[in-house]
Coordinates of C-alpha atoms in Angstrom, one line a residue:
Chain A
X711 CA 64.4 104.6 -7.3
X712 CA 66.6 101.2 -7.7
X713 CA 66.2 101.3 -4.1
X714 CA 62.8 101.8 -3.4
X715 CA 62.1 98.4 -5.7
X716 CA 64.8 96.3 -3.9
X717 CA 63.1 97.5 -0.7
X718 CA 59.8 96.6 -2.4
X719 CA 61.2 93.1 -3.8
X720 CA 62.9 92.3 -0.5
X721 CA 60.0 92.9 1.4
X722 CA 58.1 90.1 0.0
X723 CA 60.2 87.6 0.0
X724 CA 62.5 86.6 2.7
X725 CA 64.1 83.3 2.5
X726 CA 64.5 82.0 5.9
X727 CA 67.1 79.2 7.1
X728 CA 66.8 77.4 10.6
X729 CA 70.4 77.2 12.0
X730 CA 70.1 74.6 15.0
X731 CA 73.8 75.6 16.8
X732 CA 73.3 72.8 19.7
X733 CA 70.5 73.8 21.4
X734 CA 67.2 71.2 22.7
X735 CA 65.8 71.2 19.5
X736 CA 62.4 72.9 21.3
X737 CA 62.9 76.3 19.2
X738 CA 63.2 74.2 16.1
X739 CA 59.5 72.6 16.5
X740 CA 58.4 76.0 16.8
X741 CA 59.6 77.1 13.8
X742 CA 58.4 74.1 12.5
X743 CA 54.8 75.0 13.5
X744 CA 55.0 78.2 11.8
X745 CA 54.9 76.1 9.0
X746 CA 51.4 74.7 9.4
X747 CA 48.5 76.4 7.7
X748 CA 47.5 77.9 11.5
X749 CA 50.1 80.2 11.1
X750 CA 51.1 79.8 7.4
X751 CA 54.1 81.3 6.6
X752 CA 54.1 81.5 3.3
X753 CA 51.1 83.9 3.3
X754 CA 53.4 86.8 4.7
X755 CA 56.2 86.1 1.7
X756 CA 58.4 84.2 3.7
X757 CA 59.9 80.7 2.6
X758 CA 62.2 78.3 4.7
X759 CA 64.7 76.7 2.7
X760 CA 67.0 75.5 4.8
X761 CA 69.4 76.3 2.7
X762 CA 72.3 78.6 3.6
X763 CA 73.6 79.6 0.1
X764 CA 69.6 81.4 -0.6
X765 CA 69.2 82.7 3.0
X766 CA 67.9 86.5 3.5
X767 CA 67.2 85.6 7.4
X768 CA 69.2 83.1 9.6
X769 CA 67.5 82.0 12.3
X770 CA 70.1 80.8 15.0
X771 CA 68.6 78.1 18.0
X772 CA 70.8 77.0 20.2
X773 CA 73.7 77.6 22.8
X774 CA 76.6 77.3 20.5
X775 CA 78.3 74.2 21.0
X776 CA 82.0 73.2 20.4
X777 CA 81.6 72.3 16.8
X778 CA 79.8 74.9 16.0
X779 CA 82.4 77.8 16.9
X780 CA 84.1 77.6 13.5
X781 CA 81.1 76.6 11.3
X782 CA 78.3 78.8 12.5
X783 CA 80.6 81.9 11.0
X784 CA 81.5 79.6 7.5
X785 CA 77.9 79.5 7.5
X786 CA 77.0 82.9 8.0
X787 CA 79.6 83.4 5.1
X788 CA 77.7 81.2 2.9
X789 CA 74.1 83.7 3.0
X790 CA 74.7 85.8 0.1
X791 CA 74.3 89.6 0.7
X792 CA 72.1 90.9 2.5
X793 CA 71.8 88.9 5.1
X794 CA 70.5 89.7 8.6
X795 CA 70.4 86.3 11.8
X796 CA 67.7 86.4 14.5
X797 CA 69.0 84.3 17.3
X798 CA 65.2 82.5 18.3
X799 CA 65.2 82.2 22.4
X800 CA 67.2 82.3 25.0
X801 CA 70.6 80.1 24.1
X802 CA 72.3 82.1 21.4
X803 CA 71.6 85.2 23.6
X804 CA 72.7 84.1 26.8
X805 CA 73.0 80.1 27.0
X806 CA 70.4 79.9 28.9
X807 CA 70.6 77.0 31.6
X808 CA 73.4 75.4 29.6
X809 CA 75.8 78.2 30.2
X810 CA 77.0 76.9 33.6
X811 CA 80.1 74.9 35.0
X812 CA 80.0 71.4 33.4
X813 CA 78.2 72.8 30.0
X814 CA 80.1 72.8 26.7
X815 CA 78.5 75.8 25.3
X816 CA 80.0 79.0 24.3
X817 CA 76.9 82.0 24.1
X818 CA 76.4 84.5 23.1
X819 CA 76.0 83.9 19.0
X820 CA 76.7 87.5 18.6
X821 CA 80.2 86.8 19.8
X822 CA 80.9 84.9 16.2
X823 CA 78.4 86.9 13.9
X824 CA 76.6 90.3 14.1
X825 CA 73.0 89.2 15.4
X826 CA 70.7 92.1 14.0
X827 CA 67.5 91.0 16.5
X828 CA 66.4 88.4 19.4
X829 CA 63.5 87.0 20.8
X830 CA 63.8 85.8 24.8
X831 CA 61.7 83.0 25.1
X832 CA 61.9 78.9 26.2
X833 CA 60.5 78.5 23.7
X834 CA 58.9 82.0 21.9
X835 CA 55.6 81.3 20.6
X836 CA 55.2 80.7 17.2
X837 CA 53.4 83.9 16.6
X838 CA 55.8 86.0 18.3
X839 CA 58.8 84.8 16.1
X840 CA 56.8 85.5 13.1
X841 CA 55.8 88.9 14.7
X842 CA 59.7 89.2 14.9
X843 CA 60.9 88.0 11.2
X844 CA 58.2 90.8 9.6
X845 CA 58.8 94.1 12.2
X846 CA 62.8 93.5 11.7
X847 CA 63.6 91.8 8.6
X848 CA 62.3 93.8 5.4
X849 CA 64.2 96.9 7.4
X850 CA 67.0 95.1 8.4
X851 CA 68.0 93.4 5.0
X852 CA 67.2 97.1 3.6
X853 CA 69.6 98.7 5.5
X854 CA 72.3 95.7 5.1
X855 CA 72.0 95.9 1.4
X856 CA 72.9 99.9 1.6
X857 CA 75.6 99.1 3.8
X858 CA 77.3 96.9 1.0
X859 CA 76.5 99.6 -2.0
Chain B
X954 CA 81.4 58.0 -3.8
X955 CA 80.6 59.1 -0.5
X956 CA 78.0 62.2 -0.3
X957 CA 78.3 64.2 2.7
X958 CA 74.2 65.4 3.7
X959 CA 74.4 67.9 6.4
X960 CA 75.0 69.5 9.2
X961 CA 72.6 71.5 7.7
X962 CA 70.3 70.8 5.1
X963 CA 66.8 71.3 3.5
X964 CA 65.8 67.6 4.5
X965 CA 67.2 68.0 8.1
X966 CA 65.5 70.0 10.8
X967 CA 68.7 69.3 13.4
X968 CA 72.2 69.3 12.9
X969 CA 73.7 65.9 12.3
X970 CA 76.1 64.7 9.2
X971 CA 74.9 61.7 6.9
X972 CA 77.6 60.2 4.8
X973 CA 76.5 58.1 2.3
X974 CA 78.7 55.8 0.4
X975 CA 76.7 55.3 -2.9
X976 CA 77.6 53.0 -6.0
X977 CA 75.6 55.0 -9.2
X978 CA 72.5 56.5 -7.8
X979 CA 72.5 53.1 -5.3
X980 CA 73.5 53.8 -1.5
X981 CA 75.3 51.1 0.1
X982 CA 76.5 51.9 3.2
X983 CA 75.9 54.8 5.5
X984 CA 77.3 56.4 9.0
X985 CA 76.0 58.9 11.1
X986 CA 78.7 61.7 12.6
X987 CA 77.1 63.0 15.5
X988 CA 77.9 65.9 18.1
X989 CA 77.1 69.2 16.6
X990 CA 74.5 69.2 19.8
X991 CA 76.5 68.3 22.7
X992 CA 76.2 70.4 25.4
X993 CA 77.0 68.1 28.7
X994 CA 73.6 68.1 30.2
X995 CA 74.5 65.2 32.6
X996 CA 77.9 66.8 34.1
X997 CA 75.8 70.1 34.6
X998 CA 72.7 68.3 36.9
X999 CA 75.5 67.0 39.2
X1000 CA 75.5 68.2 42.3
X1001 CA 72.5 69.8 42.0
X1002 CA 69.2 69.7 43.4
X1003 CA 66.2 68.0 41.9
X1004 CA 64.5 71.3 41.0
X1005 CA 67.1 72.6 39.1
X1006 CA 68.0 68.8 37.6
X1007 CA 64.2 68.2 36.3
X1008 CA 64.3 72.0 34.5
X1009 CA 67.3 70.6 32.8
X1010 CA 66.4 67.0 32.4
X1011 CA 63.5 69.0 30.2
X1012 CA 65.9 70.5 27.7
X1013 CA 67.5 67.0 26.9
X1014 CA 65.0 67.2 23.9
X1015 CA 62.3 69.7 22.9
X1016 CA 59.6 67.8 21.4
X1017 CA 59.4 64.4 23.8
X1018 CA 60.3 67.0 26.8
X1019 CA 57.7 66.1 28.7
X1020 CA 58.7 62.1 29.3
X1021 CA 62.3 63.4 30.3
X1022 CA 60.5 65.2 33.3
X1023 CA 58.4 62.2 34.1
X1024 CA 61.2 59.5 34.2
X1025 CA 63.2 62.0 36.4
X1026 CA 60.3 62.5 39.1
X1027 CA 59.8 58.8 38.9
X1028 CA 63.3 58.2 39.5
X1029 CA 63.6 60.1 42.8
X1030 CA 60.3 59.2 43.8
X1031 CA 61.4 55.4 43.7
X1032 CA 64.4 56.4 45.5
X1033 CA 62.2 58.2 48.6
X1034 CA 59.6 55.5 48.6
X1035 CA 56.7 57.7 47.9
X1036 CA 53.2 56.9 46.0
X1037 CA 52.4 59.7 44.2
X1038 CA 48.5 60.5 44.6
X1039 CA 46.2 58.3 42.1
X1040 CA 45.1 62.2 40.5
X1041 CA 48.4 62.8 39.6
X1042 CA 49.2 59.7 38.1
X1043 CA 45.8 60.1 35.6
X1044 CA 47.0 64.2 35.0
X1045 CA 50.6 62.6 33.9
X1046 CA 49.0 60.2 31.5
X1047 CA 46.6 62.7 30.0
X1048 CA 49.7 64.9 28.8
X1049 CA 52.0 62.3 28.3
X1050 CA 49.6 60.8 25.2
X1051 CA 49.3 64.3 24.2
X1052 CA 52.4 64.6 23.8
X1053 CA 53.0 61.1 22.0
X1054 CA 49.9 62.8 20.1
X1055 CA 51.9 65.6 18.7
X1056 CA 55.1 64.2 18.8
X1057 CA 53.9 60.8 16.1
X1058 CA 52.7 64.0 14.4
X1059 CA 55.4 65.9 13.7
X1060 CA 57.4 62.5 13.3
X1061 CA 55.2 61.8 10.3
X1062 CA 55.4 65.2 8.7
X1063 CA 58.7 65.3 8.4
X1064 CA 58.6 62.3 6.8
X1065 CA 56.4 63.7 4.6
X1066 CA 58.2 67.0 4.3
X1067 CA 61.5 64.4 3.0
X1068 CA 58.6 63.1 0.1
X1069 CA 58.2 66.3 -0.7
X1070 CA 54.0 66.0 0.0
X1071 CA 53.3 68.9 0.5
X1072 CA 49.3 68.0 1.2
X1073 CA 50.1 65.6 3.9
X1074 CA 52.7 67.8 5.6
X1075 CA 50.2 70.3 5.7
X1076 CA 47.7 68.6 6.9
X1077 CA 49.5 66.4 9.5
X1078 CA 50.6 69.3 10.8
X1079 CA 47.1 71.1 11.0
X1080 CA 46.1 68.3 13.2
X1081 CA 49.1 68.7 15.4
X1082 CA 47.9 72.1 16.3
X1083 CA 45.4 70.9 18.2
X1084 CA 47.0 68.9 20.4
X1085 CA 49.8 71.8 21.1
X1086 CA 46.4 73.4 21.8
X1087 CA 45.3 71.1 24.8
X1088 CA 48.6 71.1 26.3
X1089 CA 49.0 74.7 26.5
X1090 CA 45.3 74.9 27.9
X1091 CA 46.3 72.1 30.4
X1092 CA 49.9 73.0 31.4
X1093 CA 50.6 77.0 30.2
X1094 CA 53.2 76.0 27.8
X1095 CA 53.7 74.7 24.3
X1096 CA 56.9 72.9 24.3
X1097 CA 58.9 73.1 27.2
X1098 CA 55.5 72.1 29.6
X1099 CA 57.4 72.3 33.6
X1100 CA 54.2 69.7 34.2
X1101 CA 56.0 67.2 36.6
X1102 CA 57.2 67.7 40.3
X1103 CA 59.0 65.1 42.4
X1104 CA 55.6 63.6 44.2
X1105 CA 53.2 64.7 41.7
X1106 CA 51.9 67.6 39.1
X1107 CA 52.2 71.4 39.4
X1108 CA 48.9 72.5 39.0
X1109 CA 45.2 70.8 39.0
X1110 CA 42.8 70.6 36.4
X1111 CA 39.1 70.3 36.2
X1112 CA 36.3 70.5 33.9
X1113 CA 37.3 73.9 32.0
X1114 CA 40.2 71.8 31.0
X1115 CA 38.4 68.7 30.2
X1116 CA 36.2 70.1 27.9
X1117 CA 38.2 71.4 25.6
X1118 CA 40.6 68.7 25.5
X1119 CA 37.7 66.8 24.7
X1120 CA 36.7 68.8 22.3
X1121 CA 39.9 69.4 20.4
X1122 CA 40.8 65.7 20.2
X1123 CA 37.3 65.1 18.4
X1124 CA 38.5 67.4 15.7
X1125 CA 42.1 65.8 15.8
X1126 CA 39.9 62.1 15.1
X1127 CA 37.9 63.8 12.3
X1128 CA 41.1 65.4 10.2
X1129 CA 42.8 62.1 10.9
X1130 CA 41.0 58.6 8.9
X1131 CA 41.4 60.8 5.5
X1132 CA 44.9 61.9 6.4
X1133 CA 45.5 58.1 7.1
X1134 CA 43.9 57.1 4.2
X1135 CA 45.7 59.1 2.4
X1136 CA 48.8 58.0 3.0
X1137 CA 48.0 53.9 3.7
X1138 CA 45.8 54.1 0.6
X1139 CA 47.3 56.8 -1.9
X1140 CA 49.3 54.9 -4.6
X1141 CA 51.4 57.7 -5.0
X1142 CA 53.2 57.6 -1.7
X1143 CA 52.8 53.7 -1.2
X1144 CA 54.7 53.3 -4.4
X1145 CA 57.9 55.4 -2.6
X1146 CA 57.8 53.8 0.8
X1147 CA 56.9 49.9 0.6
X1148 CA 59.6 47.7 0.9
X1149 CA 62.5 50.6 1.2
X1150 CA 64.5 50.9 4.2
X1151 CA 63.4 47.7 5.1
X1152 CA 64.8 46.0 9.0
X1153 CA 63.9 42.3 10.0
X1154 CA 63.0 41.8 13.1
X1155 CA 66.4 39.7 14.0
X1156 CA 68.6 43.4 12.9
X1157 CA 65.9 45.4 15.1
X1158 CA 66.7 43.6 18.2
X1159 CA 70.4 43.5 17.1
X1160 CA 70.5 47.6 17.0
X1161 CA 68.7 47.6 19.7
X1162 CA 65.9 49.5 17.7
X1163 CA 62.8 50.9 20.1
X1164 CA 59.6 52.4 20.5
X1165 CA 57.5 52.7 16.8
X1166 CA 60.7 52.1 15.0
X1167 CA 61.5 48.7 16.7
X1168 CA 57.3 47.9 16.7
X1169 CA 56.9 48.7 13.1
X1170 CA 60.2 45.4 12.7
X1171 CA 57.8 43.3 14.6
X1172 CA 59.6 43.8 18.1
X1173 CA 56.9 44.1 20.7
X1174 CA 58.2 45.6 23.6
X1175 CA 56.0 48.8 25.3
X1176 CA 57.1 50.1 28.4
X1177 CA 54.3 51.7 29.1
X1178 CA 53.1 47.8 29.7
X1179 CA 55.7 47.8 32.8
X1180 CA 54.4 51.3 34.6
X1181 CA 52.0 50.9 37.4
X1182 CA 49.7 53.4 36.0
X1183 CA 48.7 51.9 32.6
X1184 CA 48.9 48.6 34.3
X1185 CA 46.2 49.3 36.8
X1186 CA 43.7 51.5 35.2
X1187 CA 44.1 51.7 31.5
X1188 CA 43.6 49.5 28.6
X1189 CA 45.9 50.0 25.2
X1190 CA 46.5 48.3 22.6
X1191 CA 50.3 47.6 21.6
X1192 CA 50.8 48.4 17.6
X1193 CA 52.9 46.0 15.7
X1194 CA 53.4 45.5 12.3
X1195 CA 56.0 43.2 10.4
X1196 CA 56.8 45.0 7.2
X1197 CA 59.6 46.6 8.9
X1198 CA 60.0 49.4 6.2
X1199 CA 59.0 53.0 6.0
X1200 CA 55.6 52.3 5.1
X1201 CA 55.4 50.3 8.0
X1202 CA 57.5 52.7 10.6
X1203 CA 55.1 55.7 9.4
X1204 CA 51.5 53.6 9.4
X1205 CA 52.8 52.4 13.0
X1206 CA 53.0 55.9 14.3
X1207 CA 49.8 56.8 12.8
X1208 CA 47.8 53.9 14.2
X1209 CA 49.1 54.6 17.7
X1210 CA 47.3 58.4 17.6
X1211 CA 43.8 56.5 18.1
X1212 CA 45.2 54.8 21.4
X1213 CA 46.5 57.8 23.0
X1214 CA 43.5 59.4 22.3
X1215 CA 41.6 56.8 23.7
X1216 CA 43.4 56.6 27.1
X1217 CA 43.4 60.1 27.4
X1218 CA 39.5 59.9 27.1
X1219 CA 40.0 57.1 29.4
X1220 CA 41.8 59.2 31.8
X1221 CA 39.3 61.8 31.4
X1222 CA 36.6 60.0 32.5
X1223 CA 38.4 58.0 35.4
X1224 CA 39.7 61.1 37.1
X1225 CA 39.3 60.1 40.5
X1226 CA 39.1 63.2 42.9
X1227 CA 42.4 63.9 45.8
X1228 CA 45.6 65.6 46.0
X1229 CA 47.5 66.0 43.4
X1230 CA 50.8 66.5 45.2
X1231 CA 52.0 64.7 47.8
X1232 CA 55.3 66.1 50.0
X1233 CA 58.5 64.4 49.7
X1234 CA 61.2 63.1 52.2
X1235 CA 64.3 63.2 49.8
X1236 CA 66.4 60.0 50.5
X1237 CA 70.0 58.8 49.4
X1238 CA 70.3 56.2 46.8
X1239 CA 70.6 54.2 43.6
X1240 CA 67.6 54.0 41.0
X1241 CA 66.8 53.2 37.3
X1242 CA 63.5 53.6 35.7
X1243 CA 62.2 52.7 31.9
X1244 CA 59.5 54.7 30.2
X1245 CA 58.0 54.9 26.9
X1246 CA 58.5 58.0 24.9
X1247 CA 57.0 59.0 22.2
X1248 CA 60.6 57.7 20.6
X1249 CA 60.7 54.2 22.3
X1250 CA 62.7 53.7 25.8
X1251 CA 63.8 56.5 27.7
X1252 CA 66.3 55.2 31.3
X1253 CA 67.0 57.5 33.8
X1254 CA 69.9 56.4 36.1
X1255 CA 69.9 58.5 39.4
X1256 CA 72.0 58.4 42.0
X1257 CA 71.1 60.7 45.3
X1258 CA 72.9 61.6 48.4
X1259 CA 69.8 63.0 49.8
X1260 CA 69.4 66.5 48.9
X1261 CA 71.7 66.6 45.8
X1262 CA 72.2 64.5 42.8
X1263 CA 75.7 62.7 42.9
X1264 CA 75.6 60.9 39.3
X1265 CA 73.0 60.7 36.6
X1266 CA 73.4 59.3 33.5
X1267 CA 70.0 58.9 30.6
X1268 CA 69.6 57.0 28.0
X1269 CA 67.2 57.8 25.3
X1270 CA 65.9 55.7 22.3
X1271 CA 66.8 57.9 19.5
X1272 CA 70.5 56.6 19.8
X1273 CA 69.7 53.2 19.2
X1274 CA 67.1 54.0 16.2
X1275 CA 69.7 56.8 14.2
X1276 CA 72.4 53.8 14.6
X1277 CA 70.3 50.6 13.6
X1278 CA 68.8 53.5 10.5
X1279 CA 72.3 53.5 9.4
X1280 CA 73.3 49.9 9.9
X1281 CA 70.0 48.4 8.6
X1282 CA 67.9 50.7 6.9
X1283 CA 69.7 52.8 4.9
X1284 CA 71.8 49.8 3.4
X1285 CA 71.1 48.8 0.1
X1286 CA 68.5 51.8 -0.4
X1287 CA 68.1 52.8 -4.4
X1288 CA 68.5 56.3 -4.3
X1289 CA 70.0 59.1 -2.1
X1290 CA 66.4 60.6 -1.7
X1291 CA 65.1 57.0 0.0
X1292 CA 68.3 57.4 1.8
X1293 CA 67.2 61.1 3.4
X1294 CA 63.1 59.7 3.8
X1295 CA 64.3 56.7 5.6
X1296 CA 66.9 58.5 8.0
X1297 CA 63.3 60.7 8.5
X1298 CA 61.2 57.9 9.5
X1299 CA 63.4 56.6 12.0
X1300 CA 62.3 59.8 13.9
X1301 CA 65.5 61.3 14.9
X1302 CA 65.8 63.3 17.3
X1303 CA 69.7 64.5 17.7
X1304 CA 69.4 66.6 20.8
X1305 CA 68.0 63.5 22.3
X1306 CA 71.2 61.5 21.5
X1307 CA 73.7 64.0 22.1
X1308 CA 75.0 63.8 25.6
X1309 CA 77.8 61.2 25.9
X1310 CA 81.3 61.0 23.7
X1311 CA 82.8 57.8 22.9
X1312 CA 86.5 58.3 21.5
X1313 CA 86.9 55.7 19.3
X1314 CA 90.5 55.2 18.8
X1315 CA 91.9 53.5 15.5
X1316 CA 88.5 52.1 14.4
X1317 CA 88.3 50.0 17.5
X1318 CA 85.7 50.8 20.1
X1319 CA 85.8 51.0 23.6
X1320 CA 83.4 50.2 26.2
X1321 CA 83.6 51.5 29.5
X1322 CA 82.7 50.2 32.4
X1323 CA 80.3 52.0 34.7
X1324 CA 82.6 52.7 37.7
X1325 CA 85.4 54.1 34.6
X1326 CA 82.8 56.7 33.3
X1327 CA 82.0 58.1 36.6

């Protein structure tokens, strides 16, 4: 029963932060987009904050530079319980064409935190990384929060 | 007091940290700590080939990607002594205003966003929807748009593109005098922005301020003005204003959407009939080239050996606009919000800026000379 309304609760309304890890910024605008009424995030219960300390869903961009191999996991510690991160593209999944000799990068994100879902793309369409925040996240953040009970 | 703002942060869409020394609720002084993107683009293109360079050179910056790839093909073209075709030249122009299109856009509704208007955001951003529209109809891709090949375009286009991009800018000019009006007009927003994070004219050229952010101070260089394309067949107007604050940076980017749209009807109409790719003898040697992005100057500095790139080292604007922001701008501001909308209307773009380190040993700064850095 308690769970059934936290499922319920959860479900409509996932707070979203953008976590940019060094990547070309081209991810970011696209999550940005999902923001206009076109696409109209808000409709589906979903807020961007941009704030760590309120997140449900981190959204992780980028290849993982050197500064951020401490602070992407302080930050993942600051998301309260449950949490779930999306890496959004191809850099925190493999580095895409920055993970080569010369490049200061250290993919994959999921070395540093558990990444729960990803979406290949350079960049994914806005539609497709909304497709991907409502099939995984009520789920995911269900089965987190059980996992910490 | 300082007040750290960052890496990340509701106001920010990149990763960058503001500290702002304040005095009471006034900020005084501010520095920018950069290098949360650095990812060594430049030591990765060496000793590759030009294919694999202009992917990369794409993925200096996602949302003025599309410049990056142009500089780059100019570059080597100007080393190999090749024209490109007169068709390409007028395909480049149609999606490099686009791109300023979208790019002024999404400048202004961050700006916005930092106001906290929601309205304007909103609808700024409706409006930039249709010019991500026409580029994906034109090129296949939103963002990252793989549009320019050393001696000319990828792929043609004809009247099925035309139209629509026609179309779609018609409804991009009808959203756009009462989104301007709005904002130029609203007394709401006016009251916020006039006269805060104001730059003279004598600090712009001192920070070396660019592109809208420079203009809006009064400096009036374009270098679009210097490229044999817009010299030849277009006619533009160059926006200035001399307010030099955030009223002034934001209206500048605004009032340069009705150009771009103008030369890419311009183009439109001109599109003179050929080849739109013309083969390439690679050569060995040295070039620099200017352009205007949406951002101000972007250089490209190549240097060839024929086949492979030996050196290459860019330059984009946002580096000089995020420093003369917190030299100029930000100084003196009355409160930490103005501080966080100004740092938004100079336009940053971090992944833009993030490619070279300077160590700067006990507070003293070292310039390098060309031959030391390579």
């Amino acid at each position: 029963m308690l769970n059934a309304i936290k499922d319920a609760v959860r479900k409509s309304s996932i707070h979203v932060c953008i976590v940019n890890c060094g990547g070309c910024n081209g991810c970011d605008v696209e999550c940005v987009a999902l923001l206009s009424p076109r696409y109209d995030l808000e409709q589906y219960g979903i807020y961007v904050h941009n704030n760590p300390r309120e997140a449900d869903v981190l959204l992780l961009t980028g290849a993982v530079t050197e500064q951020w191999v401490d602070n992407l996991k302080r930050i993942y510690d600051k998301a309260p319980e449950p949490k779930i991160a999306v890496a959004v593209g191809n850099c925190p999944q493999s580095g895409d064409v920055f993970n080569q000799e010369g490049g200061h990068v250290h993919a994959p994100a999921s070395d540093f935190i558990p990444v729960a879902a990803a979406i290949p793309g350079c960049p994914p369409r806005p539609s497709e990384i909304l497709e991907a925040i409502l099939a995984v996240g009520p789920q995911a953040i269900a089965d987190r929060g059980r996992e910490q009970e | 007091m300082i007040v750290p703002i960052g890496p990340i942060h509701p106001a920010l869409k990149e990763p960058i940290r503001l500290k702002l020394q304040t005095e009471g609720e006034k900020v005084v002084k501010a520095e920018i700590e950069y290098g949360y993107v650095h990812r060594g683009i430049e030591k990765i293109i060496e000793g590759k080939t030009w294919q694999k360079g202009i992917y990369l050179s794409e993925r200096v910056c996602g949302i003025c990607s599309y410049e990056h790839t142009q500089t780059f093909a100019e570059t080597i073209e100007q080393i190999s002594d090749v024209d490109v075709p007169l068709r390409a030249q007028f395909l480049r122009v149609i999606t490099n205003e686009l791109d300023r299109i979208q790019s002024h856009l999404l400048g202004n509704s961050t700006f916005f966003k930092s106001m906290d208007h929601e309205t304007l955001f909103m609808r700024v951003l409706e409006l930039r929807e249709y010019a991500m529209d026409s580029i994906e109809l034109l090129t296949g891709n939103r963002v990252n748009m793989g549009w320019n090949v050393v001696g000319g375009v990828r792929m043609d286009a004809d009247e099925r593109h035309f139209k629509p991009i026609l179309e779609n800018l018609e409804k991009i000019e009808e959203g756009f005098e009462r989104t301007r009006a709005l904002f130029a007009e609203g007394p709401a927003l006016a009251l916020r922005c006039k006269g805060i994070g104001y730059m003279s004219k004598k600090e712009a050229i001192k920070g070396r301020a660019v592109g809208p952010i420079g203009r809006a101070s009064g400096v009036k260089e374009d270098y679009r003005n210097g490229h044999y394309t817009y010299d030849d067949h277009f006619d533009f107007k160059v926006i200035r204003r001399t307010e030099g604050d955030n009223y002034a940076r934001t209206l500048t980017r605004f009032d340069e959407i009705p150009e771009s749209i103008s030369l890419v009807r311009q183009a439109i109409e001109n599109i003179p009939d050929g080849e739109i790719r013309t083969p390439v003898d690679l050569k060995s040697g040295y070039a620099m080239r200017k352009n205007e992005a949406p951002r101000g100057e972007v250089t490209y500095m190549i240097e060839t050996n024929g086949s492979l790139i030996k050196n290459i080292s860019i330059r984009t604007p946002s580096i000089a606009n995020m420093d003369s922001c917190a030299k100029y701008m930000i100084r003196d501001v009355p409160t930490v919000a103005d501080a966080v909308a100004t740092y938004a209307t100079s336009d940053p773009c971090v992944a833009c800026a993030e490619r070279v380190a300077i160590t700067n040993e006990a507070g003293k700064t070292s310039i390098k000379k060309w031959d030391e850095v390579r």
